[in-house]
Amino acid sequence: MTSTVPALGTRTAEGSALQAVLLDMDGTLVDTEGFWWDVEVEVFAALGHTLDDSWRHVVVGGPMTRSAGFLIEATGASVTLAEVTVLLNEGFEARIDGELPLMPGAARLLAELSEQRIPTALVSASHRRIIDRVLTMLGPQHFALSVAGDEVLRTKPHPDPYLLAAAGLGADPARCAVIEDTATGVAAAEAAGCRVVAVPSVAPIAPAFRRTVVPSLEDVDLSFLHGLMTEMR
């Protein structure tokens, strides 16, 4: 876990059950899930293999080891996991150097959380080198800390990244609101005991206990998050 800016503290609205907001990155704040797939297609094409589009739903939202490992096995490519990981990270960095589109409502939500001094963390399965690059574009001032997929022993769908982020903010996981776009991330947040807002990107996600599904971040603001936590009291 790496703190990117000094912690904002744990001050929240008077009487609210909300202690912190934990945000996924790819597909949640930045519209990059398609970037990852395009890079995966290009990398494996250079290795002489064509990816089946149906595999996109298998690899979305997971850690690099899982997605790259699956593609190596599925294609039979003669490449190691370490080698393909380097190629994928380099390809992705090249993509975001040229463009980093934000998801609708992302900039507004981050600004609101900062203005109201809500402790906020970025929690991603992407590697630190990728997170730091994206943070410079998102605005590191919006986050008290960030957790990368290569900094935890078990990343999503395990609860470890969200438990680590909550602990770093001094928050009870049950009083943290998590915003995620994939089933893998939702599983991690729910296993950590957090209240989840799902904003599906590539594949649909069904509502469930302690999980609210919305079509866009434009439907999420601080009042909405406070309300969700109040419902659970």
PDB file of C-alpha atoms in Angstrom:
ATOM      1  CA  MET A   1       0.000   0.000   0.000  1.00  0.00           C
ATOM      2  CA  THR A   2       1.390   3.370  -0.957  1.00  0.00           C
ATOM      3  CA  SER A   3       0.075   6.701   0.311  1.00  0.00           C
ATOM      4  CA  THR A   4       0.152   9.175  -2.539  1.00  0.00           C
ATOM      5  CA  VAL A   5      -0.769  12.277  -0.533  1.00  0.00           C
ATOM      6  CA  PRO A   6      -1.003  13.073   3.172  1.00  0.00           C
ATOM      7  CA  ALA A   7      -4.040  11.390   4.720  1.00  0.00           C
ATOM      8  CA  LEU A   8      -7.151  13.541   4.802  1.00  0.00           C
ATOM      9  CA  GLY A   9      -8.219  12.298   8.216  1.00  0.00           C
ATOM     10  CA  THR A  10     -11.472  10.543   9.007  1.00  0.00           C
ATOM     11  CA  ARG A  11     -13.877  13.450   9.411  1.00  0.00           C
ATOM     12  CA  THR A  12     -17.307  12.651   7.991  1.00  0.00           C
ATOM     13  CA  ALA A  13     -20.694  14.313   8.057  1.00  0.00           C
ATOM     14  CA  GLU A  14     -22.287  14.638  11.493  1.00  0.00           C
ATOM     15  CA  GLY A  15     -24.321  11.550  12.330  1.00  0.00           C
ATOM     16  CA  SER A  16     -23.462   9.670   9.140  1.00  0.00           C
ATOM     17  CA  ALA A  17     -22.477   6.012   9.138  1.00  0.00           C
ATOM     18  CA  LEU A  18     -20.148   6.660   6.185  1.00  0.00           C
ATOM     19  CA  GLN A  19     -16.475   6.665   7.185  1.00  0.00           C
ATOM     20  CA  ALA A  20     -14.687   6.320   3.836  1.00  0.00           C
ATOM     21  CA  VAL A  21     -15.143   5.805   0.101  1.00  0.00           C
ATOM     22  CA  LEU A  22     -13.028   3.225  -1.724  1.00  0.00           C
ATOM     23  CA  LEU A  23     -12.907   3.428  -5.507  1.00  0.00           C
ATOM     24  CA  ASP A  24     -11.860   0.992  -8.204  1.00  0.00           C
ATOM     25  CA  MET A  25      -9.951   2.495 -11.133  1.00  0.00           C
ATOM     26  CA  ASP A  26     -10.303   0.798 -14.550  1.00  0.00           C
ATOM     27  CA  GLY A  27     -13.870   0.916 -15.810  1.00  0.00           C
ATOM     28  CA  THR A  28     -15.038   2.775 -12.701  1.00  0.00           C
ATOM     29  CA  LEU A  29     -13.199   6.118 -12.755  1.00  0.00           C
ATOM     30  CA  VAL A  30     -11.420   5.829 -16.099  1.00  0.00           C
ATOM     31  CA  ASP A  31     -12.857   4.334 -19.272  1.00  0.00           C
ATOM     32  CA  THR A  32      -9.971   1.937 -19.835  1.00  0.00           C
ATOM     33  CA  GLU A  33     -11.428  -1.585 -19.760  1.00  0.00           C
ATOM     34  CA  GLY A  34     -11.522  -1.432 -23.562  1.00  0.00           C
ATOM     35  CA  PHE A  35      -7.897  -0.248 -23.595  1.00  0.00           C
ATOM     36  CA  TRP A  36      -6.780  -3.349 -21.710  1.00  0.00           C
ATOM     37  CA  TRP A  37      -8.589  -5.665 -24.118  1.00  0.00           C
ATOM     38  CA  ASP A  38      -7.194  -3.853 -27.165  1.00  0.00           C
ATOM     39  CA  VAL A  39      -3.674  -4.169 -25.761  1.00  0.00           C
ATOM     40  CA  GLU A  40      -4.198  -7.856 -24.990  1.00  0.00           C
ATOM     41  CA  VAL A  41      -5.393  -8.417 -28.562  1.00  0.00           C
ATOM     42  CA  GLU A  42      -2.354  -6.573 -29.975  1.00  0.00           C
ATOM     43  CA  VAL A  43       0.187  -8.327 -27.744  1.00  0.00           C
ATOM     44  CA  PHE A  44      -1.096 -11.803 -28.555  1.00  0.00           C
ATOM     45  CA  ALA A  45      -1.445 -10.953 -32.245  1.00  0.00           C
ATOM     46  CA  ALA A  46       2.263 -10.098 -32.256  1.00  0.00           C
ATOM     47  CA  LEU A  47       2.842 -13.529 -30.748  1.00  0.00           C
ATOM     48  CA  GLY A  48       0.835 -15.104 -33.584  1.00  0.00           C
ATOM     49  CA  HIS A  49      -2.462 -15.667 -31.784  1.00  0.00           C
ATOM     50  CA  THR A  50      -5.997 -14.319 -32.225  1.00  0.00           C
ATOM     51  CA  LEU A  51      -8.072 -13.767 -29.105  1.00  0.00           C
ATOM     52  CA  ASP A  52     -11.695 -14.875 -29.005  1.00  0.00           C
ATOM     53  CA  ASP A  53     -13.918 -11.913 -28.151  1.00  0.00           C
ATOM     54  CA  SER A  54     -15.859 -14.079 -25.684  1.00  0.00           C
ATOM     55  CA  TRP A  55     -12.718 -14.204 -23.508  1.00  0.00           C
ATOM     56  CA  ARG A  56     -13.089 -10.526 -22.757  1.00  0.00           C
ATOM     57  CA  HIS A  57     -15.664 -11.280 -20.061  1.00  0.00           C
ATOM     58  CA  VAL A  58     -13.285 -13.808 -18.488  1.00  0.00           C
ATOM     59  CA  VAL A  59     -10.331 -11.438 -18.120  1.00  0.00           C
ATOM     60  CA  VAL A  60     -12.137  -8.185 -17.247  1.00  0.00           C
ATOM     61  CA  GLY A  61     -11.664  -6.850 -13.739  1.00  0.00           C
ATOM     62  CA  GLY A  62      -9.165  -9.431 -12.604  1.00  0.00           C
ATOM     63  CA  PRO A  63      -5.510  -9.267 -11.623  1.00  0.00           C
ATOM     64  CA  MET A  64      -2.858  -9.369 -14.341  1.00  0.00           C
ATOM     65  CA  THR A  65      -1.726 -12.834 -13.251  1.00  0.00           C
ATOM     66  CA  ARG A  66      -5.200 -14.242 -13.794  1.00  0.00           C
ATOM     67  CA  SER A  67      -6.056 -12.512 -17.062  1.00  0.00           C
ATOM     68  CA  ALA A  68      -2.651 -12.973 -18.687  1.00  0.00           C
ATOM     69  CA  GLY A  69      -2.377 -16.507 -17.375  1.00  0.00           C
ATOM     70  CA  PHE A  70      -5.750 -17.398 -18.837  1.00  0.00           C
ATOM     71  CA  LEU A  71      -4.829 -15.964 -22.244  1.00  0.00           C
ATOM     72  CA  ILE A  72      -1.507 -17.800 -22.331  1.00  0.00           C
ATOM     73  CA  GLU A  73      -3.252 -21.083 -21.547  1.00  0.00           C
ATOM     74  CA  ALA A  74      -6.155 -20.445 -23.932  1.00  0.00           C
ATOM     75  CA  THR A  75      -3.911 -19.550 -26.875  1.00  0.00           C
ATOM     76  CA  GLY A  76      -0.971 -21.841 -26.138  1.00  0.00           C
ATOM     77  CA  ALA A  77       1.359 -18.878 -26.677  1.00  0.00           C
ATOM     78  CA  SER A  78       5.070 -19.518 -26.126  1.00  0.00           C
ATOM     79  CA  VAL A  79       5.586 -16.730 -23.606  1.00  0.00           C
ATOM     80  CA  THR A  80       6.009 -16.613 -19.844  1.00  0.00           C
ATOM     81  CA  LEU A  81       3.656 -14.813 -17.502  1.00  0.00           C
ATOM     82  CA  ALA A  82       6.439 -12.398 -16.542  1.00  0.00           C
ATOM     83  CA  GLU A  83       7.185 -11.590 -20.199  1.00  0.00           C
ATOM     84  CA  VAL A  84       3.588 -10.980 -21.193  1.00  0.00           C
ATOM     85  CA  THR A  85       2.962  -8.888 -18.074  1.00  0.00           C
ATOM     86  CA  VAL A  86       5.721  -6.487 -19.143  1.00  0.00           C
ATOM     87  CA  LEU A  87       4.322  -6.300 -22.681  1.00  0.00           C
ATOM     88  CA  LEU A  88       0.778  -5.619 -21.445  1.00  0.00           C
ATOM     89  CA  ASN A  89       1.833  -2.912 -18.990  1.00  0.00           C
ATOM     90  CA  GLU A  90       3.991  -1.197 -21.625  1.00  0.00           C
ATOM     91  CA  GLY A  91       1.185  -1.328 -24.164  1.00  0.00           C
ATOM     92  CA  PHE A  92      -1.326   0.083 -21.703  1.00  0.00           C
ATOM     93  CA  GLU A  93       0.980   2.907 -20.656  1.00  0.00           C
ATOM     94  CA  ALA A  94       1.417   3.862 -24.303  1.00  0.00           C
ATOM     95  CA  ARG A  95      -2.372   3.990 -24.697  1.00  0.00           C
ATOM     96  CA  ILE A  96      -3.050   6.202 -21.699  1.00  0.00           C
ATOM     97  CA  ASP A  97      -0.193   8.549 -22.600  1.00  0.00           C
ATOM     98  CA  GLY A  98      -2.272   9.546 -25.589  1.00  0.00           C
ATOM     99  CA  GLU A  99      -5.696   9.556 -23.953  1.00  0.00           C
ATOM    100  CA  LEU A 100      -7.295   8.878 -20.579  1.00  0.00           C
ATOM    101  CA  PRO A 101     -11.072   9.271 -20.814  1.00  0.00           C
ATOM    102  CA  LEU A 102     -12.874   9.610 -17.499  1.00  0.00           C
ATOM    103  CA  MET A 103     -16.142   7.835 -16.856  1.00  0.00           C
ATOM    104  CA  PRO A 104     -19.170  10.176 -16.803  1.00  0.00           C
ATOM    105  CA  GLY A 105     -19.555  11.701 -13.358  1.00  0.00           C
ATOM    106  CA  ALA A 106     -16.072  10.697 -12.151  1.00  0.00           C
ATOM    107  CA  ALA A 107     -14.523  14.172 -12.006  1.00  0.00           C
ATOM    108  CA  ARG A 108     -17.558  15.629 -10.254  1.00  0.00           C
ATOM    109  CA  LEU A 109     -17.681  12.840  -7.654  1.00  0.00           C
ATOM    110  CA  LEU A 110     -13.958  13.067  -6.859  1.00  0.00           C
ATOM    111  CA  ALA A 111     -14.196  16.835  -6.475  1.00  0.00           C
ATOM    112  CA  GLU A 112     -17.164  16.504  -4.127  1.00  0.00           C
ATOM    113  CA  LEU A 113     -15.453  13.903  -1.941  1.00  0.00           C
ATOM    114  CA  SER A 114     -12.366  16.129  -1.702  1.00  0.00           C
ATOM    115  CA  GLU A 115     -14.359  19.252  -0.918  1.00  0.00           C
ATOM    116  CA  GLN A 116     -16.216  17.476   1.877  1.00  0.00           C
ATOM    117  CA  ARG A 117     -12.992  15.873   3.141  1.00  0.00           C
ATOM    118  CA  ILE A 118     -14.304  12.330   2.896  1.00  0.00           C
ATOM    119  CA  PRO A 119     -11.393   9.872   3.300  1.00  0.00           C
ATOM    120  CA  THR A 120     -10.994   8.276  -0.122  1.00  0.00           C
ATOM    121  CA  ALA A 121      -8.767   5.511  -1.466  1.00  0.00           C
ATOM    122  CA  LEU A 122      -8.055   4.148  -4.932  1.00  0.00           C
ATOM    123  CA  VAL A 123      -8.086   0.331  -4.895  1.00  0.00           C
ATOM    124  CA  SER A 124      -7.074  -1.390  -8.127  1.00  0.00           C
ATOM    125  CA  ALA A 125      -5.897  -4.767  -9.408  1.00  0.00           C
ATOM    126  CA  SER A 126      -3.571  -2.876 -11.760  1.00  0.00           C
ATOM    127  CA  HIS A 127       0.130  -2.687 -10.938  1.00  0.00           C
ATOM    128  CA  ARG A 128       1.681   0.262  -9.082  1.00  0.00           C
ATOM    129  CA  ARG A 129       3.424   1.563 -12.204  1.00  0.00           C
ATOM    130  CA  ILE A 130       0.020   1.873 -13.902  1.00  0.00           C
ATOM    131  CA  ILE A 131      -1.787   3.334 -10.892  1.00  0.00           C
ATOM    132  CA  ASP A 132       0.822   6.043 -10.407  1.00  0.00           C
ATOM    133  CA  ARG A 133       0.566   7.020 -14.059  1.00  0.00           C
ATOM    134  CA  VAL A 134      -3.226   7.254 -13.860  1.00  0.00           C
ATOM    135  CA  LEU A 135      -3.112   9.124 -10.546  1.00  0.00           C
ATOM    136  CA  THR A 136      -1.161  11.963 -12.104  1.00  0.00           C
ATOM    137  CA  MET A 137      -4.054  12.434 -14.527  1.00  0.00           C
ATOM    138  CA  LEU A 138      -6.902  11.853 -12.059  1.00  0.00           C
ATOM    139  CA  GLY A 139      -5.378  14.167  -9.469  1.00  0.00           C
ATOM    140  CA  PRO A 140      -3.528  12.528  -6.561  1.00  0.00           C
ATOM    141  CA  GLN A 141      -4.955  15.170  -4.217  1.00  0.00           C
ATOM    142  CA  HIS A 142      -8.280  13.347  -4.363  1.00  0.00           C
ATOM    143  CA  PHE A 143      -6.906  10.234  -2.640  1.00  0.00           C
ATOM    144  CA  ALA A 144      -5.483   9.706   0.833  1.00  0.00           C
ATOM    145  CA  LEU A 145      -3.915   6.447  -0.322  1.00  0.00           C
ATOM    146  CA  SER A 146      -3.934   3.859  -3.075  1.00  0.00           C
ATOM    147  CA  VAL A 147      -3.585   0.078  -3.134  1.00  0.00           C
ATOM    148  CA  ALA A 148      -2.162  -1.717  -6.186  1.00  0.00           C
ATOM    149  CA  GLY A 149      -2.652  -5.307  -7.260  1.00  0.00           C
ATOM    150  CA  ASP A 150       1.044  -6.112  -7.040  1.00  0.00           C
ATOM    151  CA  GLU A 151       1.264  -4.824  -3.456  1.00  0.00           C
ATOM    152  CA  VAL A 152      -0.970  -7.434  -1.825  1.00  0.00           C
ATOM    153  CA  LEU A 153      -0.465 -11.165  -1.503  1.00  0.00           C
ATOM    154  CA  ARG A 154      -4.009 -11.786  -2.731  1.00  0.00           C
ATOM    155  CA  THR A 155      -5.703  -9.212  -4.924  1.00  0.00           C
ATOM    156  CA  LYS A 156      -9.315  -9.069  -6.139  1.00  0.00           C
ATOM    157  CA  PRO A 157     -11.582 -11.099  -5.878  1.00  0.00           C
ATOM    158  CA  HIS A 158     -10.063 -11.626  -2.421  1.00  0.00           C
ATOM    159  CA  PRO A 159     -10.959  -9.010   0.226  1.00  0.00           C
ATOM    160  CA  ASP A 160      -7.345  -8.117   1.056  1.00  0.00           C
ATOM    161  CA  PRO A 161      -7.058  -4.885  -1.002  1.00  0.00           C
ATOM    162  CA  TYR A 162     -10.210  -3.406   0.508  1.00  0.00           C
ATOM    163  CA  LEU A 163      -9.366  -4.497   4.031  1.00  0.00           C
ATOM    164  CA  LEU A 164      -5.926  -2.902   3.623  1.00  0.00           C
ATOM    165  CA  ALA A 165      -7.398   0.345   2.292  1.00  0.00           C
ATOM    166  CA  ALA A 166      -9.971   0.580   5.102  1.00  0.00           C
ATOM    167  CA  ALA A 167      -7.274  -0.055   7.709  1.00  0.00           C
ATOM    168  CA  GLY A 168      -5.061   2.598   6.132  1.00  0.00           C
ATOM    169  CA  LEU A 169      -7.865   5.132   6.458  1.00  0.00           C
ATOM    170  CA  GLY A 170      -8.710   4.052  10.007  1.00  0.00           C
ATOM    171  CA  ALA A 171     -12.192   3.029   8.877  1.00  0.00           C
ATOM    172  CA  ASP A 172     -14.469   0.107   9.679  1.00  0.00           C
ATOM    173  CA  PRO A 173     -14.970  -1.859   6.407  1.00  0.00           C
ATOM    174  CA  ALA A 174     -18.685  -2.103   7.199  1.00  0.00           C
ATOM    175  CA  ARG A 175     -18.824   1.695   7.129  1.00  0.00           C
ATOM    176  CA  CYS A 176     -16.976   2.035   3.828  1.00  0.00           C
ATOM    177  CA  ALA A 177     -18.745   2.541   0.520  1.00  0.00           C
ATOM    178  CA  VAL A 178     -17.010   0.805  -2.385  1.00  0.00           C
ATOM    179  CA  ILE A 179     -17.643   1.699  -6.028  1.00  0.00           C
ATOM    180  CA  GLU A 180     -16.831  -1.062  -8.530  1.00  0.00           C
ATOM    181  CA  ASP A 181     -17.623  -1.970 -12.137  1.00  0.00           C
ATOM    182  CA  THR A 182     -16.960  -5.729 -12.337  1.00  0.00           C
ATOM    183  CA  ALA A 183     -18.136  -8.872 -10.591  1.00  0.00           C
ATOM    184  CA  THR A 184     -14.548  -9.561  -9.510  1.00  0.00           C
ATOM    185  CA  GLY A 185     -14.244  -6.228  -7.748  1.00  0.00           C
ATOM    186  CA  VAL A 186     -17.708  -6.502  -6.237  1.00  0.00           C
ATOM    187  CA  ALA A 187     -16.807  -9.923  -4.818  1.00  0.00           C
ATOM    188  CA  ALA A 188     -13.678  -8.480  -3.208  1.00  0.00           C
ATOM    189  CA  ALA A 189     -15.535  -5.570  -1.632  1.00  0.00           C
ATOM    190  CA  GLU A 190     -18.364  -7.736  -0.346  1.00  0.00           C
ATOM    191  CA  ALA A 191     -15.933 -10.280   1.096  1.00  0.00           C
ATOM    192  CA  ALA A 192     -14.358  -7.373   2.993  1.00  0.00           C
ATOM    193  CA  GLY A 193     -17.773  -6.494   4.432  1.00  0.00           C
ATOM    194  CA  CYS A 194     -18.161  -3.176   2.610  1.00  0.00           C
ATOM    195  CA  ARG A 195     -21.313  -1.555   1.224  1.00  0.00           C
ATOM    196  CA  VAL A 196     -21.055  -1.794  -2.570  1.00  0.00           C
ATOM    197  CA  VAL A 197     -22.226   0.430  -5.392  1.00  0.00           C
ATOM    198  CA  ALA A 198     -21.849  -1.405  -8.702  1.00  0.00           C
ATOM    199  CA  VAL A 199     -21.611   0.575 -11.934  1.00  0.00           C
ATOM    200  CA  PRO A 200     -21.335  -2.238 -14.526  1.00  0.00           C
ATOM    201  CA  SER A 201     -18.947  -1.617 -17.415  1.00  0.00           C
ATOM    202  CA  VAL A 202     -18.455  -4.726 -19.582  1.00  0.00           C
ATOM    203  CA  ALA A 203     -20.827  -7.297 -18.032  1.00  0.00           C
ATOM    204  CA  PRO A 204     -24.090  -6.854 -16.089  1.00  0.00           C
ATOM    205  CA  ILE A 205     -24.164  -7.105 -12.295  1.00  0.00           C
ATOM    206  CA  ALA A 206     -27.344  -7.954 -10.388  1.00  0.00           C
ATOM    207  CA  PRO A 207     -28.456  -6.109  -7.231  1.00  0.00           C
ATOM    208  CA  ALA A 208     -28.040  -7.995  -3.958  1.00  0.00           C
ATOM    209  CA  PHE A 209     -27.929  -7.468  -0.210  1.00  0.00           C
ATOM    210  CA  ARG A 210     -25.563  -4.588   0.631  1.00  0.00           C
ATOM    211  CA  ARG A 211     -25.148  -4.010  -3.130  1.00  0.00           C
ATOM    212  CA  THR A 212     -26.805  -1.254  -5.140  1.00  0.00           C
ATOM    213  CA  VAL A 213     -26.507  -1.181  -8.938  1.00  0.00           C
ATOM    214  CA  VAL A 214     -26.626   2.118 -10.836  1.00  0.00           C
ATOM    215  CA  PRO A 215     -26.109   2.800 -14.551  1.00  0.00           C
ATOM    216  CA  SER A 216     -23.546   5.581 -14.151  1.00  0.00           C
ATOM    217  CA  LEU A 217     -21.420   7.527 -11.680  1.00  0.00           C
ATOM    218  CA  GLU A 218     -23.630  10.445 -12.614  1.00  0.00           C
ATOM    219  CA  ASP A 219     -26.195   8.810 -10.307  1.00  0.00           C
ATOM    220  CA  VAL A 220     -23.749   8.793  -7.373  1.00  0.00           C
ATOM    221  CA  ASP A 221     -23.009  11.723  -5.091  1.00  0.00           C
ATOM    222  CA  LEU A 222     -22.180  12.135  -1.418  1.00  0.00           C
ATOM    223  CA  SER A 223     -25.828  12.411  -0.411  1.00  0.00           C
ATOM    224  CA  PHE A 224     -26.532   9.146  -2.221  1.00  0.00           C
ATOM    225  CA  LEU A 225     -23.652   7.388  -0.421  1.00  0.00           C
ATOM    226  CA  HIS A 226     -24.703   8.715   2.986  1.00  0.00           C
ATOM    227  CA  GLY A 227     -28.215   7.458   2.272  1.00  0.00           C
ATOM    228  CA  LEU A 228     -27.013   3.951   1.438  1.00  0.00           C
ATOM    229  CA  MET A 229     -25.104   3.702   4.688  1.00  0.00           C
ATOM    230  CA  THR A 230     -28.054   5.033   6.681  1.00  0.00           C
ATOM    231  CA  GLU A 231     -30.288   2.319   5.184  1.00  0.00           C
ATOM    232  CA  MET A 232     -27.998  -0.347   6.653  1.00  0.00           C
ATOM    233  CA  ARG A 233     -28.093   0.961  10.228  1.00  0.00           C
TER     234      ARG A 233
END
